[in-house]
PDB file of C-alpha atoms in Angstrom:
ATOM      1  CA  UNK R   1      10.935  64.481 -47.132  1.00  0.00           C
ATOM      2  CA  UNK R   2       6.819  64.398 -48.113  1.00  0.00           C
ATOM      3  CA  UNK R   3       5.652  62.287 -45.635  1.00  0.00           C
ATOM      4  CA  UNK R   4       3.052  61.183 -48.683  1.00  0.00           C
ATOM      5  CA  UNK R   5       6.034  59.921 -50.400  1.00  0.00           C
ATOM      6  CA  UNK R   6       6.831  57.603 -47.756  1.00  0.00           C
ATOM      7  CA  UNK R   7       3.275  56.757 -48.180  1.00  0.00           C
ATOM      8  CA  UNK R   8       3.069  56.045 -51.628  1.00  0.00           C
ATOM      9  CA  UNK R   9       6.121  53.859 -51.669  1.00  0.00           C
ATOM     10  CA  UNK R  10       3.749  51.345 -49.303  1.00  0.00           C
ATOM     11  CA  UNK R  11       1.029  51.078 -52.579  1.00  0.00           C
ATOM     12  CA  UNK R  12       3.809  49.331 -54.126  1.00  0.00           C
ATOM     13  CA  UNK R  13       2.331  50.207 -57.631  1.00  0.00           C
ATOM     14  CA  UNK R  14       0.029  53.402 -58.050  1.00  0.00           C
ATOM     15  CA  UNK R  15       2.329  53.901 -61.090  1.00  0.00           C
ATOM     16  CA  UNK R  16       3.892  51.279 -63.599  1.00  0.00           C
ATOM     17  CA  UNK R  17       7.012  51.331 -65.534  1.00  0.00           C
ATOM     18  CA  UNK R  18       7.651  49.799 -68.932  1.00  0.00           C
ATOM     19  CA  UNK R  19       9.747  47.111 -69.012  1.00  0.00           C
ATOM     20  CA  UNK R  20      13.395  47.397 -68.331  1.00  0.00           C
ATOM     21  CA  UNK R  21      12.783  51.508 -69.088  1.00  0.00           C
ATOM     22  CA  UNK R  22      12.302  54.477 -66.894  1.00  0.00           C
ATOM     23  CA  UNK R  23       9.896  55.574 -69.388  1.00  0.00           C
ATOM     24  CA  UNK R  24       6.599  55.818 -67.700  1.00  0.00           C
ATOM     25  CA  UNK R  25       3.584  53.946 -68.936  1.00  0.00           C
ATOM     26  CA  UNK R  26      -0.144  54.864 -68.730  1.00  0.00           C
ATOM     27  CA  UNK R  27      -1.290  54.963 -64.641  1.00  0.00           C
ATOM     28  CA  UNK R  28      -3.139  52.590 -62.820  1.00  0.00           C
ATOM     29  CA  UNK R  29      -5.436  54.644 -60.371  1.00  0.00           C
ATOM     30  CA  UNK R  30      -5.762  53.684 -56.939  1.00  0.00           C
ATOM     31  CA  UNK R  31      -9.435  53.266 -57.757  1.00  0.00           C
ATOM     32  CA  UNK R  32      -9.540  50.259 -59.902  1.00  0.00           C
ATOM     33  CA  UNK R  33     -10.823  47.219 -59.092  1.00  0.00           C
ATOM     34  CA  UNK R  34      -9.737  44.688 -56.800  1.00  0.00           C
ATOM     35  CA  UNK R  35      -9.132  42.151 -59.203  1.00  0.00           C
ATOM     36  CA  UNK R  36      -6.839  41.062 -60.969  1.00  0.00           C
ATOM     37  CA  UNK R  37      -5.142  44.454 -63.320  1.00  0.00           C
ATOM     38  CA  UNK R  38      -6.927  45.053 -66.567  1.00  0.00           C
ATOM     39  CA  UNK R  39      -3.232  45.527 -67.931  1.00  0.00           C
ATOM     40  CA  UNK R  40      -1.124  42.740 -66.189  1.00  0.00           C
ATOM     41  CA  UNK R  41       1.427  41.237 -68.725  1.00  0.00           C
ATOM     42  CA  UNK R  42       0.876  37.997 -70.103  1.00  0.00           C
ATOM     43  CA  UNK R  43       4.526  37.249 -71.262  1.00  0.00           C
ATOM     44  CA  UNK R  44       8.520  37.839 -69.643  1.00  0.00           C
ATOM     45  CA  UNK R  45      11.269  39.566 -70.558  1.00  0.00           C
ATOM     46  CA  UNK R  46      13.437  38.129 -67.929  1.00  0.00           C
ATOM     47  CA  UNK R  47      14.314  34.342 -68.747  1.00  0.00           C
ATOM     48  CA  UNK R  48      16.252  33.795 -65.754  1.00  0.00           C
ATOM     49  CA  UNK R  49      12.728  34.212 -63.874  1.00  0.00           C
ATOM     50  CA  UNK R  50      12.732  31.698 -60.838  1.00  0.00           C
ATOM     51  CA  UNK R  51      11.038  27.862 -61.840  1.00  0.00           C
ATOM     52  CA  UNK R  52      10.957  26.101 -58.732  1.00  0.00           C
ATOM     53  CA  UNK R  53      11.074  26.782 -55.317  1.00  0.00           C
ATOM     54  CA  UNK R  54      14.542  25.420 -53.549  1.00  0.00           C
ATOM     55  CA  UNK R  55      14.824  22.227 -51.536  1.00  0.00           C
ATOM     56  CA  UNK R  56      18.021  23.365 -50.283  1.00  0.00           C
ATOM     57  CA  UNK R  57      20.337  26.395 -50.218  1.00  0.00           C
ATOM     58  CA  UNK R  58      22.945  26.076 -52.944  1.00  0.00           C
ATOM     59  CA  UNK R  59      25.972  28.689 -52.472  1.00  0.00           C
ATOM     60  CA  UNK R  60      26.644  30.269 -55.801  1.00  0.00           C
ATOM     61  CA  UNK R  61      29.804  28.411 -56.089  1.00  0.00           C
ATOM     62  CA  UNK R  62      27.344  25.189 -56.440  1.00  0.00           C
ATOM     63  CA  UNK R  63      25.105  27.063 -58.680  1.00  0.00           C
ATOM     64  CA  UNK R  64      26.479  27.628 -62.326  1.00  0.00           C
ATOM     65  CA  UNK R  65      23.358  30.022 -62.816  1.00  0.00           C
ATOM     66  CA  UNK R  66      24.549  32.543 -60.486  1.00  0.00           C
ATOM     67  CA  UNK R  67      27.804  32.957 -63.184  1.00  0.00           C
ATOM     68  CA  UNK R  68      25.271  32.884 -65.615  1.00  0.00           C
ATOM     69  CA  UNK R  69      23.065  35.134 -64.288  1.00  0.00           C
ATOM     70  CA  UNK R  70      25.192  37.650 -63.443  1.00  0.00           C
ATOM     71  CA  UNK R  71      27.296  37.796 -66.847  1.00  0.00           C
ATOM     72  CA  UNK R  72      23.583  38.619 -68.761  1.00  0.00           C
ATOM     73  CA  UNK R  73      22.887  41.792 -66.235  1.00  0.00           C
ATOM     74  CA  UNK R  74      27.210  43.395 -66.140  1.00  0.00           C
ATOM     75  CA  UNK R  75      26.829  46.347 -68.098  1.00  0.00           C
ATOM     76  CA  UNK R  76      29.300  48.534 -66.994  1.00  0.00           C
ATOM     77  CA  UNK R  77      27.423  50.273 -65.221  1.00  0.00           C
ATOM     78  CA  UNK R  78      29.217  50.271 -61.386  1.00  0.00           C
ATOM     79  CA  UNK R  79      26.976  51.767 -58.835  1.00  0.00           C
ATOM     80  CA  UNK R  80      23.444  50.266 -60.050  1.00  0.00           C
ATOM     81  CA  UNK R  81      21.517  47.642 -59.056  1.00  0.00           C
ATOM     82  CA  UNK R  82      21.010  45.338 -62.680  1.00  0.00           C
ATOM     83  CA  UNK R  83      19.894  42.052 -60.935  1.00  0.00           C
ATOM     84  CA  UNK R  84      18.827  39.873 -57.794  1.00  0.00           C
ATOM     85  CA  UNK R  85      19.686  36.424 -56.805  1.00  0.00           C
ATOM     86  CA  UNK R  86      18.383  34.239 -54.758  1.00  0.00           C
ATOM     87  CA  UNK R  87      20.447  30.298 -55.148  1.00  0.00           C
ATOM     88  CA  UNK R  88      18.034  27.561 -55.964  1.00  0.00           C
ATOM     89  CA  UNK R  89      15.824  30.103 -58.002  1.00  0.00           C
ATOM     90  CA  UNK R  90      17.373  32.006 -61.485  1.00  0.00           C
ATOM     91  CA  UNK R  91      18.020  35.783 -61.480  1.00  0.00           C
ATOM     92  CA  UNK R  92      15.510  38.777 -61.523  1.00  0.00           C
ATOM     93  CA  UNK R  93      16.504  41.703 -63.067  1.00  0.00           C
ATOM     94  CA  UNK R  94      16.250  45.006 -61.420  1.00  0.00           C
ATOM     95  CA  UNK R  95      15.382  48.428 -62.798  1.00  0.00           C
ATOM     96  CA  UNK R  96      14.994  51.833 -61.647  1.00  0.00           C
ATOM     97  CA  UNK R  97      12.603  54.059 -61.382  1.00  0.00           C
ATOM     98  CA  UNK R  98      12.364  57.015 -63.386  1.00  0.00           C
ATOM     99  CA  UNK R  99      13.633  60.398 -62.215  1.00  0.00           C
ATOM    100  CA  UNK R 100      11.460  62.114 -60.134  1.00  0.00           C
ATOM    101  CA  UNK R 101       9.098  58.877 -59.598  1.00  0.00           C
ATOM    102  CA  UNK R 102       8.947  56.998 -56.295  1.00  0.00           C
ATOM    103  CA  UNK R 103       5.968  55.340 -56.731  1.00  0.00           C
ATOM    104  CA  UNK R 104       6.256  53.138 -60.013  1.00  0.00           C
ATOM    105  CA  UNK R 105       6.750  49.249 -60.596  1.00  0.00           C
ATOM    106  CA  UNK R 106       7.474  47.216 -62.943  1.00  0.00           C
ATOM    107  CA  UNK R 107       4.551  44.902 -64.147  1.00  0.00           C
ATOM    108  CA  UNK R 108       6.761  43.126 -66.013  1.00  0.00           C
ATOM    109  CA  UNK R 109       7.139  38.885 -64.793  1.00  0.00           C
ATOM    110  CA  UNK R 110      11.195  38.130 -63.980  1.00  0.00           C
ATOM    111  CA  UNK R 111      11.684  42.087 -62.979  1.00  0.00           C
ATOM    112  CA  UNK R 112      11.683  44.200 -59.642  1.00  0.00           C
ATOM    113  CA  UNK R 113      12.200  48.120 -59.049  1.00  0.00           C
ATOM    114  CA  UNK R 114      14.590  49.490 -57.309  1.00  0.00           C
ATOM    115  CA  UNK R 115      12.804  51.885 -54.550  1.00  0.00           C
ATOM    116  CA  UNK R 116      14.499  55.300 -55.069  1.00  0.00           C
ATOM    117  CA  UNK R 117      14.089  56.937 -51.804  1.00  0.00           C
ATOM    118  CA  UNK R 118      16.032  55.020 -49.332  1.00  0.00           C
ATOM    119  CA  UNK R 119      19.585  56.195 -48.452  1.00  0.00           C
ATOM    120  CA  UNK R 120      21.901  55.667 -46.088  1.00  0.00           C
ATOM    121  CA  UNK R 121      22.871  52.031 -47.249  1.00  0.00           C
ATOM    122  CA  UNK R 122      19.471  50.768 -47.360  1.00  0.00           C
ATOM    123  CA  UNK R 123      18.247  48.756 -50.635  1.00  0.00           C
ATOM    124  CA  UNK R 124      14.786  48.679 -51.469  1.00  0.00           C
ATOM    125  CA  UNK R 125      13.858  46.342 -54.377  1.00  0.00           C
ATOM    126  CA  UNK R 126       9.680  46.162 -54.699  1.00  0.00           C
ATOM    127  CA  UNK R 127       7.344  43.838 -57.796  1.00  0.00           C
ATOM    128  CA  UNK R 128       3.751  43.639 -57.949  1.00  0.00           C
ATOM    129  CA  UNK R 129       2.179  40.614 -56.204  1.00  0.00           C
ATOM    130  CA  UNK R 130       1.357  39.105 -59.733  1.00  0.00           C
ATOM    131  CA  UNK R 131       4.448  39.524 -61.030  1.00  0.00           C
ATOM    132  CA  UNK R 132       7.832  39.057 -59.519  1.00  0.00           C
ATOM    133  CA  UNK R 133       7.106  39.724 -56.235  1.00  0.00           C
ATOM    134  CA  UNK R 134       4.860  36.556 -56.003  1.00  0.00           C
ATOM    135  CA  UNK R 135       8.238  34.652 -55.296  1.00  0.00           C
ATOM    136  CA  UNK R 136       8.902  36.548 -52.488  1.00  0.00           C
ATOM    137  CA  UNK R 137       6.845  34.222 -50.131  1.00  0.00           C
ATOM    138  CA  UNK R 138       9.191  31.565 -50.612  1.00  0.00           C
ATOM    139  CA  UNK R 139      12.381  33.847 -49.184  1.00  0.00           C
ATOM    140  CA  UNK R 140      12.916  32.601 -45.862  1.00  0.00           C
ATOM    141  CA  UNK R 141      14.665  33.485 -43.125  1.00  0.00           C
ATOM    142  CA  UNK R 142      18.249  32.686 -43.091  1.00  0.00           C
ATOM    143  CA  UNK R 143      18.078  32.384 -47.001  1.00  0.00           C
ATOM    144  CA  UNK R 144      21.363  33.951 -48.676  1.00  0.00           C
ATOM    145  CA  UNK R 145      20.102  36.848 -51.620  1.00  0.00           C
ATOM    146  CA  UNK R 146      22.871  38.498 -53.748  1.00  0.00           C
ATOM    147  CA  UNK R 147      22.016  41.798 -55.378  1.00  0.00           C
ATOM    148  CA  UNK R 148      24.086  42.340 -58.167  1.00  0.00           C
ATOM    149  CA  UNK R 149      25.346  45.408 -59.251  1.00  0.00           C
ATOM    150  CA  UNK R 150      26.217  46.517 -63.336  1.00  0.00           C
ATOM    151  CA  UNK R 151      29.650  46.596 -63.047  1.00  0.00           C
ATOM    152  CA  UNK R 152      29.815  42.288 -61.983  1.00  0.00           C
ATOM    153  CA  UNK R 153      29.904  43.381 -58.212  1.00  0.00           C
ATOM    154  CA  UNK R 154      27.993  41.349 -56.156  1.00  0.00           C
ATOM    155  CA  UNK R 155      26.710  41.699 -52.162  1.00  0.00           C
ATOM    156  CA  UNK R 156      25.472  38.848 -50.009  1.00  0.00           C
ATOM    157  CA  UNK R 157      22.517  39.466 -47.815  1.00  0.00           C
ATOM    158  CA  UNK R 158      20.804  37.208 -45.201  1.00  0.00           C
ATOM    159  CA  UNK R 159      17.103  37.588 -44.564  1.00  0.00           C
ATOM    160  CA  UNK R 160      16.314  38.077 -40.990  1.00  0.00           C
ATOM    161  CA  UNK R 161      12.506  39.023 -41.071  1.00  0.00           C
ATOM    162  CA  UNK R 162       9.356  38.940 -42.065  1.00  0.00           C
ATOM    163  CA  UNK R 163       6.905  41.071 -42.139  1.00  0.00           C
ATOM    164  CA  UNK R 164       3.338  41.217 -43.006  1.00  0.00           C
ATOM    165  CA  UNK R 165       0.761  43.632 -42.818  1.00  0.00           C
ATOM    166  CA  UNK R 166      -3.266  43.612 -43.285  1.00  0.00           C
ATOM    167  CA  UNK R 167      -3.880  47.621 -44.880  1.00  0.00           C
ATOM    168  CA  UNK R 168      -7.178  48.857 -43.370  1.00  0.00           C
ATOM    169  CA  UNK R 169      -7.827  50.199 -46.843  1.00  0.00           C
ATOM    170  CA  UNK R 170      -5.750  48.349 -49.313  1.00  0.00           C
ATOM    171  CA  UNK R 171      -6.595  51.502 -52.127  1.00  0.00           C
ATOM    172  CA  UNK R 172      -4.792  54.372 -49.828  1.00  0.00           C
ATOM    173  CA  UNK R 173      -1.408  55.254 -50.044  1.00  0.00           C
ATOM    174  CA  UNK R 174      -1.554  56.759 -46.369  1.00  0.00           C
ATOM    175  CA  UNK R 175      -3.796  53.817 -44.818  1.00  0.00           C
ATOM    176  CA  UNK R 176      -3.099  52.210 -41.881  1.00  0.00           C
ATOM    177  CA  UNK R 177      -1.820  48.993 -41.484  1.00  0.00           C
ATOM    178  CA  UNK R 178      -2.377  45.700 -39.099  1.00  0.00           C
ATOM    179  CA  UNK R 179       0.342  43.958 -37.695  1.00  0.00           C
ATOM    180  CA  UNK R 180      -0.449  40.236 -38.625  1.00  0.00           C
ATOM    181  CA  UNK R 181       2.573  38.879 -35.548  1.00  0.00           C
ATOM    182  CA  UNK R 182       0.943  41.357 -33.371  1.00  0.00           C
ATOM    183  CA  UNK R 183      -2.580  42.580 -34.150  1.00  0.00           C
ATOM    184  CA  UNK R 184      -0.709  46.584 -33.313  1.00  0.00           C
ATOM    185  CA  UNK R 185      -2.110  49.065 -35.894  1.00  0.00           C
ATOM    186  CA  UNK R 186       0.733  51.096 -37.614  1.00  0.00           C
ATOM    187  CA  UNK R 187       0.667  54.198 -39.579  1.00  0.00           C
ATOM    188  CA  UNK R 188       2.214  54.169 -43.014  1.00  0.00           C
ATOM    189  CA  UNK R 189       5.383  56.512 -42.003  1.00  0.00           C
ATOM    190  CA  UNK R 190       5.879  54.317 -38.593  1.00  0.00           C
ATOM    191  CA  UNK R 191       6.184  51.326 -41.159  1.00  0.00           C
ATOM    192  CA  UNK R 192       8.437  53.291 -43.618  1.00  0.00           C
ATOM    193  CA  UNK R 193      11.016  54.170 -41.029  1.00  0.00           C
ATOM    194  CA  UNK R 194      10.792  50.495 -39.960  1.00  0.00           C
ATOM    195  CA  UNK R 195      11.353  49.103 -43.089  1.00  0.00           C
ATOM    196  CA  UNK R 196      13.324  51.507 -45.187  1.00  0.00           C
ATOM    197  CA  UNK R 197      15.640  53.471 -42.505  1.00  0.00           C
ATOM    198  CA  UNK R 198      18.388  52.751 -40.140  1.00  0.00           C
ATOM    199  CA  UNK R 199      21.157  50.548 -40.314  1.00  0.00           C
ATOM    200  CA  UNK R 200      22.677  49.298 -43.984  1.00  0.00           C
ATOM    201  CA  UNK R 201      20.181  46.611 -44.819  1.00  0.00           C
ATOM    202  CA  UNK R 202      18.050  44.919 -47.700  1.00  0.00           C
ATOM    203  CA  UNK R 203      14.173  45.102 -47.688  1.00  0.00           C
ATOM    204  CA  UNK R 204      12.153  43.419 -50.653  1.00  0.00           C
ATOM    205  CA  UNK R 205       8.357  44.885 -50.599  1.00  0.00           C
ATOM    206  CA  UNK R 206       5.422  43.376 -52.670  1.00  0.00           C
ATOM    207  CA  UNK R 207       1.337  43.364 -51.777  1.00  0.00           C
ATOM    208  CA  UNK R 208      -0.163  40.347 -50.283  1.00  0.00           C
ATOM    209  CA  UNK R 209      -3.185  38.759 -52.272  1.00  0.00           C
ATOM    210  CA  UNK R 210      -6.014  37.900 -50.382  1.00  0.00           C
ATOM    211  CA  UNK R 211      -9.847  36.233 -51.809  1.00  0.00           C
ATOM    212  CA  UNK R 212      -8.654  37.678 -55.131  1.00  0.00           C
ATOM    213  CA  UNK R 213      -8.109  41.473 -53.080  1.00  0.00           C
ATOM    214  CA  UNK R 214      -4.514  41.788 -54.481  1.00  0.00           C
ATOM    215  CA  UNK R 215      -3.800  45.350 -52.356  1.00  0.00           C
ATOM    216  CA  UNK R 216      -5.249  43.619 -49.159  1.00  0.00           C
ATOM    217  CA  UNK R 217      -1.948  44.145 -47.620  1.00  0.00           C
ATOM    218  CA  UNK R 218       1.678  44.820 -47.490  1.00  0.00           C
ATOM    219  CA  UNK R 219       4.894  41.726 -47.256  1.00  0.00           C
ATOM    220  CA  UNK R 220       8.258  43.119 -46.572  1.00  0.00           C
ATOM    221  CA  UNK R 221      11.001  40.620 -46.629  1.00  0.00           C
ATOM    222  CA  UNK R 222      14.519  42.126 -44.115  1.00  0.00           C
ATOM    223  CA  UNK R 223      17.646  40.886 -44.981  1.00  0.00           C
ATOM    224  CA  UNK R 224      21.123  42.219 -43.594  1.00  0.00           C
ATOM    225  CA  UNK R 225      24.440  42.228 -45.362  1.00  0.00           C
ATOM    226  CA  UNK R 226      26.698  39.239 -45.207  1.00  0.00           C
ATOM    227  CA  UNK R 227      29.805  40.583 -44.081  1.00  0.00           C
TER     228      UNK R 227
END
């Protein structure tokens, strides 16, 4: 595989998807500004979008919304990813990305993208810092996350890392990137294999904001299947 794919996939967002479509919508070039998008959406598709951040850890069996929840995303559909849940938040729902596209999000509040190119077992679900991935700072290790598949199947993951990274230039898809737990520089396909080979496992990817900079670096959030 295009080593600049692997690349790419670490922008988390060179490319945006309409909501809940494959159909592309209009890029966003590496080169804009460091502020806030010119296009972020001001509204939500998703009402299950998370509220409040949990003071516990609720199994779904204690949390009607997880029922609830994943009723609105069955669609028949066995084999793809319709929706994540985390108990003590509400659902996100999860799209794909468009055939031949490995680069595009979702801008859309309440709904993550399913990352196309890992195999092998491994799930990668990605959102835009200002969007649905902003939640993903309050996953925690040891916190339970259910992905939910169209058909009403459901899989149990545990998270069991975190990891940040500074990007030495937040713009390029093939930049570097600082180790924030170490201080190690990485290149962009050393952090790809870590995060999105090996082993069936989870991995949730968004940017981390920083003094309004919101490419100033990469979060990836591990989590392996409860078996």
């Amino acid at each position: 595989m295009n080593s600049r794919l692997f690349r790419a996939a670490l922008v988390a967002g060179a490319v945006l998807l309409a909501a809940a479509t494959p159909v592309l919508a209009c890029p966003v070039t590496l080169d804009m500004d460091d502020g806030m998008p010119a296009d972020k959406p001001t509204g939500s598709v998703a009402p299950n979008f998370p509220e409040d951040s949990p003071k516990d850890e609720p199994t779904p069996e204690k949390d009607s919304r997880f029922e609830t929840f994943k009723q609105a995303v069955t669609n028949g559909r066995a084999g793809k990813i319709t929706g994540l849940f985390v108990p003590g938040f509400k659902g996100l729902y999860v799209v794909q990305q468009g055939k031949g596209d490995n680069t595009g999000v979702s801008p859309v509040d309440g709904v993550v993208t399913q990352f196309s190119l890992p195999s092998g077992g491994v799930v990668g679900l990605m959102a835009h810092n200002y969007a649905a991935g902003k939640w993903f700072e309050s996953f925690t290790p040891n916190s339970l996350v259910y992905v939910i598949y169209g058909d009403g199947k459901s899989v149990a993951y545990r998270i069991t890392d975190t990891l940040r990274f500074k990007a030495k230039n937040g713009k390029s898809p093939s930049s570097d990137l600082i180790d924030l737990s170490t201080g190690e520089t990485r290149t962009a396909d050393q952090v790809y294999n870590q995060v999105y080979t090996g082993r069936p496992h989870l991995t949730l990817q968004t940017c981390i904001e920083e003094d309004g900079n919101w490419k100033w670096g990469r979060l990836f959030l591990l989590a392996e299947p409860v078996l």
